[in-house]
Short mmCIF file of C-alpha atoms and ligand atoms in Angstrom, two decimals:
data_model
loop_
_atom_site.label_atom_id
_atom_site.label_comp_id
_atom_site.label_asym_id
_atom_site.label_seq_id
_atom_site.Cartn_x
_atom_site.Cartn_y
_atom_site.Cartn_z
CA UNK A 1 3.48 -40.64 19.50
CA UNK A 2 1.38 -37.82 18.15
CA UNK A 3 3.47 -35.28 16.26
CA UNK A 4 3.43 -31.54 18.77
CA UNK A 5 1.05 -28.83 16.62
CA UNK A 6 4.32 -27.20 15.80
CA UNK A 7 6.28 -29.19 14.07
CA UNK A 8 3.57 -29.32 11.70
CA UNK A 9 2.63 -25.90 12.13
CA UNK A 10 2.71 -22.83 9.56
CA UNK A 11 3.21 -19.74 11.88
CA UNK A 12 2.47 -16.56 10.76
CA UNK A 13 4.46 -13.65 12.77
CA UNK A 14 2.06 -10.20 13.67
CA UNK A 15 4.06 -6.86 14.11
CA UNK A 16 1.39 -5.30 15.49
CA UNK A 17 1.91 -1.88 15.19
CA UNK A 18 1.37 -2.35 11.53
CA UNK A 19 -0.64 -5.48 11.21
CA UNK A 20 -4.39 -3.93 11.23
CA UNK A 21 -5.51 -0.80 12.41
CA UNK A 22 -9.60 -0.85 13.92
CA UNK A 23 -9.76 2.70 15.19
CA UNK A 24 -8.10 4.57 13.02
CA UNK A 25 -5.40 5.97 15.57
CA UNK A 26 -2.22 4.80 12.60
CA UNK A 27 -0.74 1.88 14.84
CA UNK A 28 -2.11 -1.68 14.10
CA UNK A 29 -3.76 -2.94 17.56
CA UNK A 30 -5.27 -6.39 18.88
CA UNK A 31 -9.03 -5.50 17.37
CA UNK A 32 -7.72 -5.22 14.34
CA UNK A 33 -5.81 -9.10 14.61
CA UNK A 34 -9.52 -10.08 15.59
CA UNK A 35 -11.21 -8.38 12.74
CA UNK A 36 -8.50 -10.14 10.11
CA UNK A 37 -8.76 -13.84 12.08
CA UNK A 38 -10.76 -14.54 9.25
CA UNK A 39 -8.56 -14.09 6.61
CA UNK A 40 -5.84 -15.63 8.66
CA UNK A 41 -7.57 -19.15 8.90
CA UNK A 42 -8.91 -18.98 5.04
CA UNK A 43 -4.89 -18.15 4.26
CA UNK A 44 -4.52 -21.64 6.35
CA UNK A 45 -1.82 -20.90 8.90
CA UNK A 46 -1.72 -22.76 12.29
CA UNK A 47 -0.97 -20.07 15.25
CA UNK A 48 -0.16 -16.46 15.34
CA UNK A 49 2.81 -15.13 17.12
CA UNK A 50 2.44 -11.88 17.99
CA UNK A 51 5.13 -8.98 18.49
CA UNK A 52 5.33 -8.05 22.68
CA UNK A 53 1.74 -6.79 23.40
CA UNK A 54 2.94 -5.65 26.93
CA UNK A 55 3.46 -1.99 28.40
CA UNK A 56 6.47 -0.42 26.94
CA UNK A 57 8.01 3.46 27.03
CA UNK A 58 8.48 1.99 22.97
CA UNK A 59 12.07 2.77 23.00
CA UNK A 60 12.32 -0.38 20.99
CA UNK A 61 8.90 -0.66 19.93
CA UNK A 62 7.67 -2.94 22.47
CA UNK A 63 11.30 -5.30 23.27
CA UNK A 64 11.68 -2.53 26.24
CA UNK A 65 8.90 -4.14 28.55
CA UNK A 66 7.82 -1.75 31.44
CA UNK A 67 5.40 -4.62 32.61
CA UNK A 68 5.34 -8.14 31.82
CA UNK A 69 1.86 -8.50 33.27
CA UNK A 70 -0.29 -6.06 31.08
CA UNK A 71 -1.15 -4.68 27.79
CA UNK A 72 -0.22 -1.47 25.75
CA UNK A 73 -3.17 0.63 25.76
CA UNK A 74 -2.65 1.56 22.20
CA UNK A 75 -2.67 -2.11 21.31
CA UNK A 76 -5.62 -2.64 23.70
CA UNK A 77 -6.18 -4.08 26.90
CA UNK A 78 -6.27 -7.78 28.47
CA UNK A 79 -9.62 -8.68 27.79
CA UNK A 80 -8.99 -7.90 24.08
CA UNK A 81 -5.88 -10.57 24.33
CA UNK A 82 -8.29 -13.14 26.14
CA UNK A 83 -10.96 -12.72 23.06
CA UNK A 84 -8.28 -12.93 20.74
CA UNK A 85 -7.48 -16.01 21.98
CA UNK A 86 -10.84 -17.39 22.05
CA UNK A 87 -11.84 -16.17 18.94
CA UNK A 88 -8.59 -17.85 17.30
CA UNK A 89 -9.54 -20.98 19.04
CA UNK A 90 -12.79 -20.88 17.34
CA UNK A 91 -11.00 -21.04 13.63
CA UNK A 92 -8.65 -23.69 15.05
CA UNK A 93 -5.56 -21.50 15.53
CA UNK A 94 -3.32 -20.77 18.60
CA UNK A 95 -1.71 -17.35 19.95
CA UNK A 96 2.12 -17.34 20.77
CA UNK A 97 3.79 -14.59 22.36
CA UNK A 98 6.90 -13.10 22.50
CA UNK A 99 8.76 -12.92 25.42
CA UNK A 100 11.57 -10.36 26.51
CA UNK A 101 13.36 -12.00 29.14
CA UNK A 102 16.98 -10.38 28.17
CA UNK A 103 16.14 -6.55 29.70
CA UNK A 104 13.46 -4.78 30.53
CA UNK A 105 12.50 -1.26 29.54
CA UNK A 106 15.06 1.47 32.38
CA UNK A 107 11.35 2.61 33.59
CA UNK A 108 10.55 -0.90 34.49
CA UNK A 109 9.85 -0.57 38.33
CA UNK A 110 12.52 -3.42 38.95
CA UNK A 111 14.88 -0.71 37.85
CA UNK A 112 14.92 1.90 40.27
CA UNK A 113 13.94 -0.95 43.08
CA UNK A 114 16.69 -0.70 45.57
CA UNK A 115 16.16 -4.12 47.05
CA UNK A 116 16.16 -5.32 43.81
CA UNK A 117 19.42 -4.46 42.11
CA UNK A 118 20.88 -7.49 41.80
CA UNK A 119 18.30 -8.32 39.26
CA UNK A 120 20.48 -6.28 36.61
CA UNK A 121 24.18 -6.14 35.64
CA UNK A 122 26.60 -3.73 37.29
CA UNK A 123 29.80 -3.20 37.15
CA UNK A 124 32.25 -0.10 38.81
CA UNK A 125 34.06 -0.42 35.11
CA UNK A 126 32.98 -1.17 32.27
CA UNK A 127 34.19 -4.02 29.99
CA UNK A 128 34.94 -4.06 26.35
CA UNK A 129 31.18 -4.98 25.48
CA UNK A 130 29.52 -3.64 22.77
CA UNK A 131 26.14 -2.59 22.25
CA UNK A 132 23.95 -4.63 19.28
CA UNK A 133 23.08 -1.21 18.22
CA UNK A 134 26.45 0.44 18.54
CA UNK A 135 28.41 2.13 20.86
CA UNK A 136 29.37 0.67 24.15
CA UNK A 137 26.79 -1.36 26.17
CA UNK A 138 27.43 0.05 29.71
CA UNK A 139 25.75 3.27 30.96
CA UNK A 140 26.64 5.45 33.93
CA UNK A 141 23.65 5.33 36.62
CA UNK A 142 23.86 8.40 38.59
CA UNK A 143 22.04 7.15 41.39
CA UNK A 144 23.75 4.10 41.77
CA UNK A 145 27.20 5.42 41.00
CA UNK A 146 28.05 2.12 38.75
CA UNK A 147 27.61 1.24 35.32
CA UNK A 148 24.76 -0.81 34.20
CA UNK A 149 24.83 -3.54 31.61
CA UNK A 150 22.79 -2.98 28.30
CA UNK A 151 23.16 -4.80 25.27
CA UNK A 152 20.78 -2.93 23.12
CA UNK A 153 19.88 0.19 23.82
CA UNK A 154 20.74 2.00 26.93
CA UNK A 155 17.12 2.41 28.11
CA UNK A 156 16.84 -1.43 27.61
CA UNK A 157 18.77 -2.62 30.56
CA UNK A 158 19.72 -6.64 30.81
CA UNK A 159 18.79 -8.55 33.45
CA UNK A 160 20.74 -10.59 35.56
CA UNK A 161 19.58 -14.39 35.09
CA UNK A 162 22.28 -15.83 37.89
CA UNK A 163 19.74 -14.25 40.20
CA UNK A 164 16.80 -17.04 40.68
CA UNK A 165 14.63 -14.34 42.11
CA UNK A 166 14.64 -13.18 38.18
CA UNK A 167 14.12 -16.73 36.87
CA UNK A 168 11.43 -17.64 39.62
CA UNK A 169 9.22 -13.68 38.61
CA UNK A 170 9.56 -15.07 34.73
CA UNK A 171 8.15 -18.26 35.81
CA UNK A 172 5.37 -16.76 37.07
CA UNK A 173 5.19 -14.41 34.39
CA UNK A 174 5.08 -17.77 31.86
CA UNK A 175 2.30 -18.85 34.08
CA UNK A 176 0.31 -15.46 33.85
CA UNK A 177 -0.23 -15.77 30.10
CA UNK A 178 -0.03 -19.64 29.96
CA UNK A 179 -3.20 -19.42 31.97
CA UNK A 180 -4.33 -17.11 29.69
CA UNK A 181 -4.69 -20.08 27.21
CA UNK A 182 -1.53 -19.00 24.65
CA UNK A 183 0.35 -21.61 23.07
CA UNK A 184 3.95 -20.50 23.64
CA UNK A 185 7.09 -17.89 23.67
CA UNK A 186 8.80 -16.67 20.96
CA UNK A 187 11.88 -15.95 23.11
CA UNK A 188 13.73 -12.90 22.48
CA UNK A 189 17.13 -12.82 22.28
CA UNK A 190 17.33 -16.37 23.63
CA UNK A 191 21.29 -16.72 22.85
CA UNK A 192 22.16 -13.59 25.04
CA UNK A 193 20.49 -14.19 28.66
CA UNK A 194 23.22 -15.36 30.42
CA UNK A 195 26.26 -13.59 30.55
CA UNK A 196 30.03 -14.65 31.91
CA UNK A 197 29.90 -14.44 35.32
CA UNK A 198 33.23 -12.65 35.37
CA UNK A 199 32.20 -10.27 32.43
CA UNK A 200 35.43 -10.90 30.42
CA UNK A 201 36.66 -9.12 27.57
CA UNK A 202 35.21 -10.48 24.63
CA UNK A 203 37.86 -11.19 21.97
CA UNK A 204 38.68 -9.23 18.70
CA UNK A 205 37.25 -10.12 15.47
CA UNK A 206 39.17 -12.87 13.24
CA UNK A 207 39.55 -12.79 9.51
CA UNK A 208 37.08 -14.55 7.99
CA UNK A 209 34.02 -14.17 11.06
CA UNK A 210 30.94 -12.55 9.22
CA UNK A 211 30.07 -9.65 8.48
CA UNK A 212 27.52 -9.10 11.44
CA UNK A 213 30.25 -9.59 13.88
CA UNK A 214 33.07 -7.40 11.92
CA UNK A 215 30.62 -4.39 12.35
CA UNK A 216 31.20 -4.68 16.04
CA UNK A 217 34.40 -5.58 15.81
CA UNK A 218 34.48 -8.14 18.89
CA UNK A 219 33.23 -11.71 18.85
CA UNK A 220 30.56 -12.04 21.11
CA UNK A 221 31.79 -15.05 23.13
CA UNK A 222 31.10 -13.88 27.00
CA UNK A 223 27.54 -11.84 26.47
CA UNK A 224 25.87 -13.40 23.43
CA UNK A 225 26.96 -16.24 22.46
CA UNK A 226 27.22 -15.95 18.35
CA UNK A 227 24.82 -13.48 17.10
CA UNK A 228 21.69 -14.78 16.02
CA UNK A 229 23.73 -17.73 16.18
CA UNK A 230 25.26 -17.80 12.79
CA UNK A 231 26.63 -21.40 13.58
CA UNK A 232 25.06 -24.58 13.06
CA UNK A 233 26.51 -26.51 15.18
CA UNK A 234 25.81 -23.82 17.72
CA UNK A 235 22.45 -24.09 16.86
CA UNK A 236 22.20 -27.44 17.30
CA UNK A 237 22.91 -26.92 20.85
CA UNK A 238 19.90 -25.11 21.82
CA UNK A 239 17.67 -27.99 21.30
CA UNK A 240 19.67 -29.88 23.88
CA UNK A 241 19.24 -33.51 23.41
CA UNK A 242 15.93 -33.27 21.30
CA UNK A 243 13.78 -30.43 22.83
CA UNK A 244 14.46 -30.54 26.17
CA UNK A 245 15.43 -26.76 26.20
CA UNK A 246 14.46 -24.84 23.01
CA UNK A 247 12.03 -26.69 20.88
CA UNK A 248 12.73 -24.27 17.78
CA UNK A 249 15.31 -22.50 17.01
CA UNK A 250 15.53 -19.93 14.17
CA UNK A 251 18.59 -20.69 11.23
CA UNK A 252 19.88 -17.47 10.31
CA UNK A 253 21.86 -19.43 8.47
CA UNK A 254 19.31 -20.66 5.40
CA UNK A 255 17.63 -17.06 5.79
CA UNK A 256 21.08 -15.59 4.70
CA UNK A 257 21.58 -17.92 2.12
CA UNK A 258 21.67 -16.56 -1.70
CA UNK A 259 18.45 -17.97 -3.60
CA UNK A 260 20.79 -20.64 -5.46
CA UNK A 261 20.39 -24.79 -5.55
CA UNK A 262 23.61 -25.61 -4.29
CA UNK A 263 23.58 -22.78 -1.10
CA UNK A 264 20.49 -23.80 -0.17
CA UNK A 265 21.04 -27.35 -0.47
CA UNK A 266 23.80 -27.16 1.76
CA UNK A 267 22.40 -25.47 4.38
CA UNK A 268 19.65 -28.10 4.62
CA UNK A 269 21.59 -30.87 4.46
CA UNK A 270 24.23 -29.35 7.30
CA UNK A 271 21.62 -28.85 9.25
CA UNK A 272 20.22 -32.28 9.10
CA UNK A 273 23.62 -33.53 10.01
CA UNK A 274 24.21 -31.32 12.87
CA UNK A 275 20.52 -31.52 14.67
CA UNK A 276 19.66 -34.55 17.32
CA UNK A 277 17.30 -36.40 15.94
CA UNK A 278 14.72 -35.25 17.92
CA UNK A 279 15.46 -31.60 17.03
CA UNK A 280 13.22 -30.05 14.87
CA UNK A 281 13.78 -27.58 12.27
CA UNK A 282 12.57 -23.75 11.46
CA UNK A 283 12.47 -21.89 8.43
CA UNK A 284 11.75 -18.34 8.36
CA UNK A 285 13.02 -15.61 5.04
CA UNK A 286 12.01 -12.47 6.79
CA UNK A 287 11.45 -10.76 9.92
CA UNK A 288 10.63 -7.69 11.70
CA UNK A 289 14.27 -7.45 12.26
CA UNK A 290 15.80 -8.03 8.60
CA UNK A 291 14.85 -6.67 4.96
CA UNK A 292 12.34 -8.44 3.10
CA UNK A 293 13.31 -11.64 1.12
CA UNK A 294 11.11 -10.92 -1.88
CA UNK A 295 13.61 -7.42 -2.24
CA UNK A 296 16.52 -9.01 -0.51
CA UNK A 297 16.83 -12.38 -1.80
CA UNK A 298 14.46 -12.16 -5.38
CA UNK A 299 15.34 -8.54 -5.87
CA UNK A 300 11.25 -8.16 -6.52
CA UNK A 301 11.02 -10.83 -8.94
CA UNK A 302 8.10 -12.84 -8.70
CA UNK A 303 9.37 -15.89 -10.33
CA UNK A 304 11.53 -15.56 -7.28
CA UNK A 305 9.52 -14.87 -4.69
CA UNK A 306 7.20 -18.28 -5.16
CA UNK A 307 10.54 -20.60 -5.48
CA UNK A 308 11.68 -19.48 -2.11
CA UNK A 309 8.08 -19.92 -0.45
CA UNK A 310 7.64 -23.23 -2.11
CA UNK A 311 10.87 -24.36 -0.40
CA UNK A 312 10.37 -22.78 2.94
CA UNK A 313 6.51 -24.38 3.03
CA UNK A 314 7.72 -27.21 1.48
CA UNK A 315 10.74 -28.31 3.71
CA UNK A 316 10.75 -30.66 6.71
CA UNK A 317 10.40 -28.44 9.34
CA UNK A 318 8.24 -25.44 10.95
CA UNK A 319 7.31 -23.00 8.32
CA UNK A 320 7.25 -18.88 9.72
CA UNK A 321 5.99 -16.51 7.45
CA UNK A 322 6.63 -12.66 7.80
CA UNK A 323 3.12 -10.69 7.81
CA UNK A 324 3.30 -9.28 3.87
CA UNK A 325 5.34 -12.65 3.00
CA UNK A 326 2.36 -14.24 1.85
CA UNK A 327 1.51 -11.50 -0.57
CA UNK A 328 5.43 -10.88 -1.88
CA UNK A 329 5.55 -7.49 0.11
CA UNK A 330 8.85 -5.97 -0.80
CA UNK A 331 10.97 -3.67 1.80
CA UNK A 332 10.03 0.11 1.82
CA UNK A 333 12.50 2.91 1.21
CA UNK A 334 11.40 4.77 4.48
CA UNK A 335 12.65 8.04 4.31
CA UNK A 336 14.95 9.73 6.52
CA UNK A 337 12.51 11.94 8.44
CA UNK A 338 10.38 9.30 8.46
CA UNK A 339 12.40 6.55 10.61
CA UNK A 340 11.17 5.17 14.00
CA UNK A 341 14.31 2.83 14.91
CA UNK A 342 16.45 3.28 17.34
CA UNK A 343 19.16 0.95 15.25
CA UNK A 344 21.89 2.40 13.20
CA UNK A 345 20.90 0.44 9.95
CA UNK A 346 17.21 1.02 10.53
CA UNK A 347 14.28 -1.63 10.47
CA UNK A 348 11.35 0.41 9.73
CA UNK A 349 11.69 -0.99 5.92
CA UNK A 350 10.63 -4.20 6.73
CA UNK A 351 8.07 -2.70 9.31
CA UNK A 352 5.64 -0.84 7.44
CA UNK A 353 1.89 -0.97 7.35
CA UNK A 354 0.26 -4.77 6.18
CA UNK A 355 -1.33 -3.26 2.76
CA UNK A 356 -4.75 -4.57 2.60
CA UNK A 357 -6.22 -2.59 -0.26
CA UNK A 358 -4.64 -0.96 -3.66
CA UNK A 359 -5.12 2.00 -1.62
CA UNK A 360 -3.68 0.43 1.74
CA UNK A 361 -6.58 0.70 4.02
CA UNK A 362 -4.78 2.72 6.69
CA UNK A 363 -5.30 6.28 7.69
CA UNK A 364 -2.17 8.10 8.35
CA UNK A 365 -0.26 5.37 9.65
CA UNK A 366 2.51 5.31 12.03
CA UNK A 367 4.75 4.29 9.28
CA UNK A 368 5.17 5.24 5.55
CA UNK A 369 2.58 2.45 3.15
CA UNK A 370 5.20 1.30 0.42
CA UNK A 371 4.07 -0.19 -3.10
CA UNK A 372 0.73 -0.70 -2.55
CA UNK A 373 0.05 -2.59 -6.05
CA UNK A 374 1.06 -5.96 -3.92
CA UNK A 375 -2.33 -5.65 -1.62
CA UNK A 376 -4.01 -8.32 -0.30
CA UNK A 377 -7.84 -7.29 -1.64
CA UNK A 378 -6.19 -7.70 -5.13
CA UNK A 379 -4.42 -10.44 -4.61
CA UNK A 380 -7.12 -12.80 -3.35
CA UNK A 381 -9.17 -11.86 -6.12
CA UNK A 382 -6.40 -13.03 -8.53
CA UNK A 383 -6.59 -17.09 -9.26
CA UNK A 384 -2.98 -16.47 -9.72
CA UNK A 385 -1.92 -14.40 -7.15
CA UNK A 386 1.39 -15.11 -5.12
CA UNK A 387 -1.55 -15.02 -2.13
CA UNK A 388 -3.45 -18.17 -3.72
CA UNK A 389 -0.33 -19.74 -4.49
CA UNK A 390 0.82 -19.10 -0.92
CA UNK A 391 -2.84 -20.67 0.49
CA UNK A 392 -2.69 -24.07 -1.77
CA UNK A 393 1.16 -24.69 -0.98
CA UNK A 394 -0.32 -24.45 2.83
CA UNK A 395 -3.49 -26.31 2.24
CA UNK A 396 -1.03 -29.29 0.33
CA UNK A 397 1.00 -29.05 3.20
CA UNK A 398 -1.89 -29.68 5.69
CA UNK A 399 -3.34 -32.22 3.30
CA UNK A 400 -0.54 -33.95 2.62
CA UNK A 401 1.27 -36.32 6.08
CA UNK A 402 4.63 -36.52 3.42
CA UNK A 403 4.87 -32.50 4.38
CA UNK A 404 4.20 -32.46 7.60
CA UNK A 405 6.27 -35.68 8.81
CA UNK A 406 8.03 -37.27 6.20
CA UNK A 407 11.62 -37.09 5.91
CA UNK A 408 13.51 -34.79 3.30
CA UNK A 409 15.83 -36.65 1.07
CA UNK A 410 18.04 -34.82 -1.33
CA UNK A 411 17.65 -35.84 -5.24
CA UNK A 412 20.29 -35.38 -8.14
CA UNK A 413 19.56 -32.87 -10.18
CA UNK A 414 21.77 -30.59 -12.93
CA UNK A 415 23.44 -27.55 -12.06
CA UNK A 416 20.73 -24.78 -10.77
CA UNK A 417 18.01 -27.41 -9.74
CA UNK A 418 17.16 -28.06 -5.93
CA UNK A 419 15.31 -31.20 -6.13
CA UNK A 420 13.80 -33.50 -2.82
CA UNK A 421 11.69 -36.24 -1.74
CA UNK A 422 8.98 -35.87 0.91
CA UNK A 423 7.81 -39.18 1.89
CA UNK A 424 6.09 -39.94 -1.93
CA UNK A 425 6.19 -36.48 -3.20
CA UNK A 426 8.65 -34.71 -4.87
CA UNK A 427 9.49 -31.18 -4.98
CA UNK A 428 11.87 -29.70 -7.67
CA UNK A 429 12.71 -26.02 -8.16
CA UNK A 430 14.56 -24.92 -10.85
CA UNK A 431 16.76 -21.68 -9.66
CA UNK A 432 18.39 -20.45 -12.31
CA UNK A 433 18.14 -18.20 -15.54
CA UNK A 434 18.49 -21.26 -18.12
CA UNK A 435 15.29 -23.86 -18.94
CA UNK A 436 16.34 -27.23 -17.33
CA UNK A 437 15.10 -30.15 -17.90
CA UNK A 438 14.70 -32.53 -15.09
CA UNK A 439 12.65 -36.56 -14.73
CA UNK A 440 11.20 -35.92 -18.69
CA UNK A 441 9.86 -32.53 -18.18
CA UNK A 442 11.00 -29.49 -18.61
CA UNK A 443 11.83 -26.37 -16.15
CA UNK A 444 11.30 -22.73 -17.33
CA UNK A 445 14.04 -20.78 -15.54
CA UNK A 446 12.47 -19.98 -11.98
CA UNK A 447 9.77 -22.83 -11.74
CA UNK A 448 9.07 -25.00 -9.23
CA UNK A 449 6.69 -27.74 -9.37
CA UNK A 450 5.35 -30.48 -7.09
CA UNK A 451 4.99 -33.75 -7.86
C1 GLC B 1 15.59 -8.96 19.18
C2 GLC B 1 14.34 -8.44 18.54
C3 GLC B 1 14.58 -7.01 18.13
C4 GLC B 1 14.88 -6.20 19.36
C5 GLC B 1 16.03 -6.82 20.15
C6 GLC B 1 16.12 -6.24 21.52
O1 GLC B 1 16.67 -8.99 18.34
O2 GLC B 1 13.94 -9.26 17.49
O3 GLC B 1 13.50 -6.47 17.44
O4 GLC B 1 15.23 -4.90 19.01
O5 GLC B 1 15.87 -8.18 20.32
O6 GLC B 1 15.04 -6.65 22.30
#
C-alpha cells in the first residue's frame, strides 16, 4: 500500500498573527500566507498547518473559539481560506487546521445557551483541579449559581465530551472544513478532552515527576491525562493499534531532550520500542507554545542549529518545522510592557513577527521584531545559509525513498556521535566540542554529514 502524504510529509506550522502581514494592520493574516505560498513550496515543505483561523474574543489568541464555523476578520474571511486552499493545491501543498475541541471561548453562544448546559462541566464544588495557567480551574457562574470547569483560562471554558450532542456538532464541524478541501486537524489539547466522570481529586506530585507537573503541584491523572504527555508509553497509546485514533502524535519527549548523542539516541530508540508498528512517528523542536530550539537547545549556535534540523528532517518519521525554524530564528526577549499572553511564563518569545527582511518587513507589528540579522531575504541569497541548508536536507528527503520510508537503524559510533542508517544512506552527526573521527573521515566538533 501507498505510504499516507504524511508520513512522508515535512509540515511547516503558521502562527498567523505573525506569519505575513498584507495590509499593513501589524497582525499576520491569510493574504499574507497566499502572498508567501511561493516561498513555501520553493523551501519544499508538504502542507501548512495553520494556527485556529476561527472567530475568537483572542483571550488566548485564537484557542478561545467563539465560532467554529467562521473566520477572524482580522485574519480574513472564508473565501480567503477557500483560495488559500486552492492556491496551495496549485504548488502541490495541503492546508491543515487546528482544531479546539477542549473549550470554547465563555462568549461562545453554547455558553450562555440554557438548553445547552450540559455541553460544559459544572460542578456545585469545586475539585482540587488546577488550571494549565495557574490558579484553580473552576470559576463561579453567577447566573448559573455553579462552578464551571476551565482548564486554561477562565474565559476558555471545557466542554463536556460525555455529551454526544458535543461530539455529533464537532462532527459536523470536521465536515464543514473537510468540505472545504483541508487535509486535516491539528488537535488541540488532544490528551485533555475527556475528563473523569466523577471529577476526582487528582493526586499530589511524587518525587521525581517533571518539572512541568511539580509547578502545579498535582499529577494530572483525572483531567489531562500526563501533560503534553511526557510518557512514551503513554504516547504510544494514542495511536491505538496503528492509527486507528490519532495518526500523529507529538513527543515532547525528544523536543525536551538536551542536544547530546546518547539523549537523543535514546529517545529514538524508546520510542521505536514502545510504538505499534503501524504507528508513525513526529518530530517537532519548537512551537508556538515553547522557546525556540536554536536559543533553547543550541544556545544560538549555528553549528547547533543545523545538527538538530539534520536529525529532525532526517529521522523516520513526520518532520514539523516551527515558522522561523528554517531560518535559525532565536526566541525574543519581549519586554514586560510588551507581553500579549495570558500564561504566567509567557509565550510571546517564541511568537514574534516571521522576519522577512534585515529590516523585518512589518509595520508596527502586534509583537516586538527580535534579531533581525537572521531574515529570510538574506538568507536565501546566501549559498550557505541555514535556509539553503534547510531546503536541500528537504529536497534529499523528497528525493530520496530511504528518508521517507526506510527504516532507522542505530550505528556504533564513539562517545558524542549519533550515527544511523536509512535504508542505504547514512547519517552521522557529530555532537560534541572534540573532532571525532568516525568510518575514515573525520568530524569537526558540530558536523553532520550525509552519506
Ligand atoms: C494548547 C495550545 C496553546 C493553548 C492551549 C489552550 O496547549 O497549543 O497555545 O493556549 O492549548 O487552548
Amino acid at each position: 500500500m501507498d505510504q499516507p502524504w504524511w508520513q512522508k510529509a515535512v509540515l511547516y506550522q503558521v502562527y498567523l498573527r505573525s506569519f505575513a502581514d498584507s495590509n499593513g494592520d501589524g497582525v499576520g493574516d491569510l493574504r499574507g500566507v497566499i502572498d508567501k505560498l511561493d516561498y513555501l513550496d520553493w523551501l519544499g515543505v508538504d502542507a501548512l498547518w495553520l494556527s485556529p483561523v476561527t472567530v475568537s474574543p483572542d483571550k488566548d489568541w485564537g484557542y478561545d473559539v467563539s465560532d467554529y464555523r467562521d473566520v477572524q476578520p482580522v485574519f480574513g474571511s472564508l473565501d480567503d481560506v477557500d483560495e488559500l486552499i486552492v492556491e496551495a493545491r496549485e504548488r502541490g501543498m495541503r492546508i491543515v487546521l487546528d482544531l479546539v475541541p477542549n473549550h470554547t471561548s465563555d462568549r461562545h453562544p453554547w455558553f450562555r445557551d440554557p438548553a445547552k448546559r450540559d455541553w460544559y462541566v459544572w460542578a456545585d464544588k469545586p475539585n482540587n483541579w488546577v488550571s494549565a495557567f495557574g490558579g484553580p480551574a473552576w470559576t463561579y457562574d453567577k447566573q448559573v449559581g455553579r462552578y464551571y470547569l476551565h482548564n486554561f483560562a477562565p474565559g476558555q471554558p471545557d466542554l463536556n465530551w460525555w455529551n454526544t450532542e458535543v461530539r455529533d456538532e464537532f462532527d459536523r464541524i470536521l465536515r464543514f472544513w473537510f468540505d472545504r478541501g483541508i487535509a486535516g486537524f491539528r488537535i488541540d489539547v488532544a490528551n485533555g478532552l475527556i475528563k473523569d466522570k466523577e471529577l476526582r481529586d487528582n493526586p499530589p506530585v511524587q518525587r521525581g515527576d517533571p518539572p512541568v507537573l511539580r509547578r502545579f503541584g498535582q499529577r494530572p491523572t483525572y483531567n489531562r491525562g500526563e501533560t503534553w504527555v511526557m510518557d512514551l508509553e503513554r504516547l504510544a497509546r494514542f495511536y491505538g493499534t496503528g492509527t486507528d485514533q490519532l495518526h500523529l502524535a507529538f513527543n515532547f519527549p525528544y523536543t525536551f531532550a538536551p542536544l547530546e548523542a546518547a539523549a537523543l539516541r535514546d529517545v529514538v530508540e524508546r520510542t521505536q520500542a514502545v510504538f505499534p508498528p503501524e504507528a508513525w512517528p513526529v518530530w517537532m523542536l519548537s512551537n508556538h507554545d515553547i522557546p525556540r530550539f536554536p536559543t533553547r537547545t543550541c544556545g544560538g549556535d549555528e553549528r547547533k542549529i543545523r545538527c538538530a534540523l539534520l536529525a529532525l528532517l532526517t529521522l523516520r518519521g513526520t518532520a514539523v518545522l516551527y515558522q522561523g525554524d528554517e531560518i535559525g530564528l532565536e526566541q525574543v526577549d519581549v519586554p514586560l510592557d510588551r507581553r500579549r499572553d495570558v500564561e504566567v511564563e509567557g509565550r510571546d518569545g517564541c511568537r514574534t513577527p516571521m522576519p522577512w527582511t534585515s529590516d523585518g518587513g512589518w509595520s508596527d507589528p502586534w509583537l516586538p521584531l527580535g534579531e533581525t540579522t537572521r531574515n529570510v531575504e538574506d538568507e536565501r541569497a546566501d549559498p550557505k545559509s541555514i535556509l539553503n541548508f534547510v531546503r536541500d536536507v528537504i529536497a534529499l528527503r523528497r528525493s530520496n525513498a530511504d528518508f521517507q520510508s526506510g527504516s532507522y537503524e542505530p550505528l556504533e559510533a564513539p562517545d558524542g556521535v549519533w550515527a544511523y542508517r536509512r535504508g542505504d544512506s547514512t547519517v552521522v552527526l557529530n555532537l560534541s566540542d572534540e573532532p571525532r573521527a568516525y568510518e575514515g573521515t573525520t568530524l569537526a566538533p558540530w558536523e553532520g554529514a550525509i552519506n
